[in-house]
PDB file of C-alpha atoms in Angstrom:
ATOM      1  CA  UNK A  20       0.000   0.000   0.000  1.00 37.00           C
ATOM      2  CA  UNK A  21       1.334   3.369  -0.809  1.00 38.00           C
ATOM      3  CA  UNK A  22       1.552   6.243   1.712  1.00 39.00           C
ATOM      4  CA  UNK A  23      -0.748   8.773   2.852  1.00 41.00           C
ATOM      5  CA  UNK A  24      -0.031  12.722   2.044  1.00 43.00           C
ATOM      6  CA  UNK A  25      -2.083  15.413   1.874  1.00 43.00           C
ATOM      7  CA  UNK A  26      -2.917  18.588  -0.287  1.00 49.00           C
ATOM      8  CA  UNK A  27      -4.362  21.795   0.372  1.00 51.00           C
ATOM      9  CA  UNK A  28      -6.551  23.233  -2.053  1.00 51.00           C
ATOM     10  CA  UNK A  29      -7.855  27.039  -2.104  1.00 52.00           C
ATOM     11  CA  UNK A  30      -9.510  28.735  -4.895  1.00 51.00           C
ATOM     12  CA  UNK A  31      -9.895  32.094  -5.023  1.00 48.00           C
ATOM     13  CA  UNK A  32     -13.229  33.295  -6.422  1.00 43.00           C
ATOM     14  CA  UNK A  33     -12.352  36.988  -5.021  1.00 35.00           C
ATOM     15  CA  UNK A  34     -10.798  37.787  -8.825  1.00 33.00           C
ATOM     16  CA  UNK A  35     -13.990  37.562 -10.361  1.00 37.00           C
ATOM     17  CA  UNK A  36     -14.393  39.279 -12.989  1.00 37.00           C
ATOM     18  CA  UNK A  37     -17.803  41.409 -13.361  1.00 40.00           C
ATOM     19  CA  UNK A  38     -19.912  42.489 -16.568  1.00 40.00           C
ATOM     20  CA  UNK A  39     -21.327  45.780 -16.223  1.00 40.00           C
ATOM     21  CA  UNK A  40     -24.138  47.400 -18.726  1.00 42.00           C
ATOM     22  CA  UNK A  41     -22.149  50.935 -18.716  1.00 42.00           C
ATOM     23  CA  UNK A  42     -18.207  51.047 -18.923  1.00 43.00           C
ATOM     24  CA  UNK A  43     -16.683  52.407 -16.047  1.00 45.00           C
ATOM     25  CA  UNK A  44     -14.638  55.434 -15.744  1.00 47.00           C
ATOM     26  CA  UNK A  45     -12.295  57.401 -13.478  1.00 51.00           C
ATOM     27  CA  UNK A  46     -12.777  60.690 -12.574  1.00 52.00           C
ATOM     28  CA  UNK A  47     -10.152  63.156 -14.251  1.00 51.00           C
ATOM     29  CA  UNK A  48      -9.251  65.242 -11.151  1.00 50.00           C
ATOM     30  CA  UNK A  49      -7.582  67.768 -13.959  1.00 52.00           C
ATOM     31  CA  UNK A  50     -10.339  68.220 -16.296  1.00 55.00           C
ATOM     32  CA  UNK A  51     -12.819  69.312 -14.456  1.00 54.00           C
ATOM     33  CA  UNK A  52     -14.602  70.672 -10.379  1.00 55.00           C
ATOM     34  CA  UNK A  53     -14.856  67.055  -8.529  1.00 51.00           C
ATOM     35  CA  UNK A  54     -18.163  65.740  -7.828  1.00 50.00           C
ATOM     36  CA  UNK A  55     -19.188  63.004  -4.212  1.00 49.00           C
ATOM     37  CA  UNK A  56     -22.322  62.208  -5.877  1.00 45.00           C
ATOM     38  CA  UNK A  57     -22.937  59.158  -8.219  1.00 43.00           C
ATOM     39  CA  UNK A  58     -23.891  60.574 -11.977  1.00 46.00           C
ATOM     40  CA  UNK A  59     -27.029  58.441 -11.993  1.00 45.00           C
ATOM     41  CA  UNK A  60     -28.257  55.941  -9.370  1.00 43.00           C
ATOM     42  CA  UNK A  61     -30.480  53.402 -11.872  1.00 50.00           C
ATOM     43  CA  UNK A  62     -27.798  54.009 -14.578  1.00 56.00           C
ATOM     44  CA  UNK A  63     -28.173  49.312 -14.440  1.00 71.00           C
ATOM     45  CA  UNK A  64     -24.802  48.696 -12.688  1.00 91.00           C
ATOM     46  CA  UNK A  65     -24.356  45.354 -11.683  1.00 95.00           C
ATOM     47  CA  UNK A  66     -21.467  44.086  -8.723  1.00 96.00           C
ATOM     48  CA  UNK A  67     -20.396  40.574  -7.863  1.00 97.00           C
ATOM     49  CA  UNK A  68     -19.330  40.034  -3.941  1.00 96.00           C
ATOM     50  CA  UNK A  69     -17.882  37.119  -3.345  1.00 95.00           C
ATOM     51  CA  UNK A  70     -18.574  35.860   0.388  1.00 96.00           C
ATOM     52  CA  UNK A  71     -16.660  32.698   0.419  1.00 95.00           C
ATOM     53  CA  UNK A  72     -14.363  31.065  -1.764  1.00 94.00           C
ATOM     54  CA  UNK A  73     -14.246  27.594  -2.820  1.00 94.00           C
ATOM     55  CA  UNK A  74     -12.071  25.480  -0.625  1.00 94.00           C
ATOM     56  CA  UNK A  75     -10.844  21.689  -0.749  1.00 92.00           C
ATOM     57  CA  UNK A  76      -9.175  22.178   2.265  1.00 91.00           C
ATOM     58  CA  UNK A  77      -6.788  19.056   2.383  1.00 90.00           C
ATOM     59  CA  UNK A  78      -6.861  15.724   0.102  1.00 89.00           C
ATOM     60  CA  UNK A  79      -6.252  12.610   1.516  1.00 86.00           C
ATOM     61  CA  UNK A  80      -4.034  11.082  -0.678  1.00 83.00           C
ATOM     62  CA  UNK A  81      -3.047   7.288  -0.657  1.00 83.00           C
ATOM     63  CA  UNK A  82      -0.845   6.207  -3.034  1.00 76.00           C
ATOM     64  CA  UNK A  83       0.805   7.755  -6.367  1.00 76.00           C
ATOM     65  CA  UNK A  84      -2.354   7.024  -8.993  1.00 84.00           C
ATOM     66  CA  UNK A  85      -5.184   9.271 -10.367  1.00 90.00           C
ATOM     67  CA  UNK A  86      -7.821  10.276  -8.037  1.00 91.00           C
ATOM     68  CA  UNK A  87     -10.477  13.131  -7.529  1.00 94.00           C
ATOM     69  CA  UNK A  88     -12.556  14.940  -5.415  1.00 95.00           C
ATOM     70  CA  UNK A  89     -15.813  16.893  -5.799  1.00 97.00           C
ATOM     71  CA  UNK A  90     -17.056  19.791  -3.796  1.00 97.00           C
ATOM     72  CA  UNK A  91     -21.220  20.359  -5.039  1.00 97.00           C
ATOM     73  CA  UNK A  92     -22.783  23.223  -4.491  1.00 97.00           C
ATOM     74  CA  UNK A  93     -24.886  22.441  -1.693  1.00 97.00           C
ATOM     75  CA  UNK A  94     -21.885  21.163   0.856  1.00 95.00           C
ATOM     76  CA  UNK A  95     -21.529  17.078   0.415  1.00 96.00           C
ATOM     77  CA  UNK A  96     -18.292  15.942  -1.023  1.00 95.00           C
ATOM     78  CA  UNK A  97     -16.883  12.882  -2.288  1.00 95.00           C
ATOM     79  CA  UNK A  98     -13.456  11.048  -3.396  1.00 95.00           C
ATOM     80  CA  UNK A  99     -12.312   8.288  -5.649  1.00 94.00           C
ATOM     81  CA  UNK A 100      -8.951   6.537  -6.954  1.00 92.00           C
ATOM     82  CA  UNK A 101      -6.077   7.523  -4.819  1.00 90.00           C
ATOM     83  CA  UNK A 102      -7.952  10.612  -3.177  1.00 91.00           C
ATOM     84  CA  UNK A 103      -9.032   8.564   0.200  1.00 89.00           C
ATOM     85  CA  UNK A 104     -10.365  12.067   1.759  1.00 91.00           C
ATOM     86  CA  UNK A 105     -11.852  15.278   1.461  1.00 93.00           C
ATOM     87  CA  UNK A 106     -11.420  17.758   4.413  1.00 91.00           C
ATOM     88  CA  UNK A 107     -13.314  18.592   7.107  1.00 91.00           C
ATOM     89  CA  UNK A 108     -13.104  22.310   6.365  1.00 93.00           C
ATOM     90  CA  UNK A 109     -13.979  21.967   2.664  1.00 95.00           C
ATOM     91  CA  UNK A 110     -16.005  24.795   1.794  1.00 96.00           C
ATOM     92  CA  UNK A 111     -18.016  25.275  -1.466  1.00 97.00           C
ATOM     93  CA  UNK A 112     -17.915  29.385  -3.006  1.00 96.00           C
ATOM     94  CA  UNK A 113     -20.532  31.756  -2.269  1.00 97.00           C
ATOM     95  CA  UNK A 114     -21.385  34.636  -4.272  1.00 97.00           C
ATOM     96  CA  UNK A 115     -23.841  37.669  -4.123  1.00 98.00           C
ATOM     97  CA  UNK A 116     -25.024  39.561  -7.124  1.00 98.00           C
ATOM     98  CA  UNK A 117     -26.536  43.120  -6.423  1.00 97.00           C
ATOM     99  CA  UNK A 118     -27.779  45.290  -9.281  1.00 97.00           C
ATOM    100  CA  UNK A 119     -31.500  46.533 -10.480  1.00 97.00           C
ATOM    101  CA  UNK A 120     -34.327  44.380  -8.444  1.00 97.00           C
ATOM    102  CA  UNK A 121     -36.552  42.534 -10.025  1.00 97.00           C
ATOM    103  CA  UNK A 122     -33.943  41.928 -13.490  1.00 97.00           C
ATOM    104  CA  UNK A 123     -32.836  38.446 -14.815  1.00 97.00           C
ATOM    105  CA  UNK A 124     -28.833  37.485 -15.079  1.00 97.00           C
ATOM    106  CA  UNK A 125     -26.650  35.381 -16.842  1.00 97.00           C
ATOM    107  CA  UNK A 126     -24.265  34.309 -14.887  1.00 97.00           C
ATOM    108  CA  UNK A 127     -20.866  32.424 -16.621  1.00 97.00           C
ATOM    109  CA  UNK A 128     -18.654  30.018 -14.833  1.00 96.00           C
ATOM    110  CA  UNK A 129     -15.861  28.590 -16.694  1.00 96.00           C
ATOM    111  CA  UNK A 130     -15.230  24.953 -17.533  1.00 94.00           C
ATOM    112  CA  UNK A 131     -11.977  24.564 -16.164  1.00 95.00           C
ATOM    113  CA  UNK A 132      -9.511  26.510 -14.352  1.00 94.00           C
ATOM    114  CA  UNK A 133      -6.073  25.932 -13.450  1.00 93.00           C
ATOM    115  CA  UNK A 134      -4.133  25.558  -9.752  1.00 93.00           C
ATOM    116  CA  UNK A 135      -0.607  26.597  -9.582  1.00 92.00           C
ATOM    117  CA  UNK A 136       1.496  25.593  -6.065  1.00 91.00           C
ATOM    118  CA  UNK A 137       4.498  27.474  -5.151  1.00 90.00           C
ATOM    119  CA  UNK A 138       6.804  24.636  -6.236  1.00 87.00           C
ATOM    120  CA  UNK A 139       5.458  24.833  -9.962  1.00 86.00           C
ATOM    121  CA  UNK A 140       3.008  22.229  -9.851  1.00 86.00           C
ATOM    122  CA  UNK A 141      -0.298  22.383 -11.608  1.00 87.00           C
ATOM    123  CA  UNK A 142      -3.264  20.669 -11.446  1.00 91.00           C
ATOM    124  CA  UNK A 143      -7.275  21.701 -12.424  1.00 92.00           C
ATOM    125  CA  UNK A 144     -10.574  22.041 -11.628  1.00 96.00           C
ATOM    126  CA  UNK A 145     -13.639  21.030 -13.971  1.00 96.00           C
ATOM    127  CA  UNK A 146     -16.946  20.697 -13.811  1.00 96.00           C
ATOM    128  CA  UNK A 147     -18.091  23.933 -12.158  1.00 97.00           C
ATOM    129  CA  UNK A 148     -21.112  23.942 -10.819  1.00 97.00           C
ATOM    130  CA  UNK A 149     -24.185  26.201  -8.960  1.00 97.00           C
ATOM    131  CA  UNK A 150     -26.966  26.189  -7.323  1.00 98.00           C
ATOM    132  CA  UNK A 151     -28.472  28.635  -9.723  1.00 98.00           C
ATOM    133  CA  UNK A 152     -32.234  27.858 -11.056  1.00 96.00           C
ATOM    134  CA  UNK A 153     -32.203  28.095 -15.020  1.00 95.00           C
ATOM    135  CA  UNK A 154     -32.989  31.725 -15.093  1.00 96.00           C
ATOM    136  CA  UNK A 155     -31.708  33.478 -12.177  1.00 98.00           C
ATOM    137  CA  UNK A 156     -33.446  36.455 -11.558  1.00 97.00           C
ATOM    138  CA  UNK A 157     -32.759  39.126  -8.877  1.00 98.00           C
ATOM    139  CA  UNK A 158     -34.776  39.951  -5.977  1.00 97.00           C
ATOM    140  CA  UNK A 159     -37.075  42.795  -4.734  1.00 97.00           C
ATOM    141  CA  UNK A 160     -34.619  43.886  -3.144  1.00 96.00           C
ATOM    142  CA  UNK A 161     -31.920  43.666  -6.215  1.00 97.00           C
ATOM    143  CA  UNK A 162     -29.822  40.964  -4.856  1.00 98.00           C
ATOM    144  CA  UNK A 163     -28.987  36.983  -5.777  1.00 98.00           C
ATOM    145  CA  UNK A 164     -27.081  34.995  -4.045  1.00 98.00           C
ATOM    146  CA  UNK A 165     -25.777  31.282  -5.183  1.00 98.00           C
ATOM    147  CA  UNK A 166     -23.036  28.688  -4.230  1.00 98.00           C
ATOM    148  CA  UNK A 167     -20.817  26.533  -6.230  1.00 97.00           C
ATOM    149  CA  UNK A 168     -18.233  23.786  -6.445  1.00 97.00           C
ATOM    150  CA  UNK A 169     -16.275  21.657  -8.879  1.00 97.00           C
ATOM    151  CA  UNK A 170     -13.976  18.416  -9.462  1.00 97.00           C
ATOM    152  CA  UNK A 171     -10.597  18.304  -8.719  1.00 95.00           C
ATOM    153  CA  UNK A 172      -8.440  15.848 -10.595  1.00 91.00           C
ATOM    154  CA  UNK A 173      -4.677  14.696  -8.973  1.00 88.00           C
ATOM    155  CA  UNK A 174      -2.475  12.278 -10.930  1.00 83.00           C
ATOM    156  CA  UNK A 175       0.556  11.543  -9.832  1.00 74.00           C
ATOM    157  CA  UNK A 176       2.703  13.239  -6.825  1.00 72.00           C
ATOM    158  CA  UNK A 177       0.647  16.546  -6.371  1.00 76.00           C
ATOM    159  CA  UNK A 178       1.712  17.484  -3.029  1.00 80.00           C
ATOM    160  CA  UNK A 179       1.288  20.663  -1.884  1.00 85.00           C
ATOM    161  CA  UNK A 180      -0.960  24.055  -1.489  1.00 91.00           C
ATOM    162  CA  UNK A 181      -2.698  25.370  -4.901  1.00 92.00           C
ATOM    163  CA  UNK A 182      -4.195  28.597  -5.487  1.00 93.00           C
ATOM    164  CA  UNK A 183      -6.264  29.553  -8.625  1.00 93.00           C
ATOM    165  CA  UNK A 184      -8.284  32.297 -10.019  1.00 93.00           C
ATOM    166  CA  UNK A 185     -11.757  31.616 -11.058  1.00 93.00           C
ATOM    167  CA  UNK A 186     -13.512  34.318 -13.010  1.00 95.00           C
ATOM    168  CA  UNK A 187     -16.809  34.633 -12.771  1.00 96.00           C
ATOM    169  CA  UNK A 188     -19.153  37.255 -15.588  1.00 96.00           C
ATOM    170  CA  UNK A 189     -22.432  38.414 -14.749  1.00 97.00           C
ATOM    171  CA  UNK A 190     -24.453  40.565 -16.741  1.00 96.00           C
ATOM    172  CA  UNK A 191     -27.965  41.657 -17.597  1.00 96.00           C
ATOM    173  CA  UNK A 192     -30.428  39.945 -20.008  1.00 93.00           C
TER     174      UNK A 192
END
């Protein structure tokens, strides 16, 4: 039987990257008199916050074959092949759309992203998924909150911590 190691996973969802309906724009300080006020409250802006990012914690690893581990959106986990654990402190992503109430979203996750560790090894995840119905929709009170997970795939000696980027577009229909 082949030994037991783990890796830490972490992927940060906090680089997401947001679809507005109006471009944004600085304020030339040189140009012209400074203004505090926003130019126009229900000018459609749309923000993502992300509360919580999606977290494998640490992979039980036995052994030097191919294994996985998957993280759904609504909290259960599972392993298989040479991943014999998923963390305690897994955690799946949770994000919070706020823009014009009552207005329906699209809201892209990629397919796959990848994980880099400080030593130079990569792995990825695939299979994103969310808890969002089929046309998500925001609120009365303009906001829309969903969670999501993925797969993570390890061949080979992966050990280590990985870190990843996983950009996320929301925009109005």
């Amino acid at each position: 039987m082949g030994a037991i190691k783990c890796l830490a996973l972490l992927l940060a969802a906090s680089a997401a990257t947001v679809a507005t309906s109006w471009p944004a724009g600085g304020q030339c300080r040189l140009c012209a008199k400074p203004t505090t006020t926003r130019q126009d409250p229900d000018s459609g802006d749309i923000q993502l916050q992300i509360e919580t990012n999606l977290n494998f914690d640490r992979l039980v690893l036995f052994g030097g074959g191919t294994g996985a581990a998957v993280l759904r959106p609504d909290g259960s986990n599972s392993a298989q092949g040479s991943i014999a654990d998923v963390g305690p402190r897994a955690m799946v992503g949770t994000a919070v759309v706020h823009g014009e109430p009552g207005r329906a979203v699209r809201v892209e996750l990629p397919r796959r992203i990848e994980l880099y560790s400080v030593s130079g090894g990569h792995i990825s995840v695939d299979q994103l998924a969310s808890d969002l119905p089929s046309l998500p929709r925001l609120d009365s009170a303009g906001t829309l909150t969903f969670r999501f997970g993925g797969r993570v795939t390890i061949s080979g000696d992966a050990d280590g911590q990985y870190r990843g980027d996983l950009p996320i577009t929301v925009e109005y229909l």
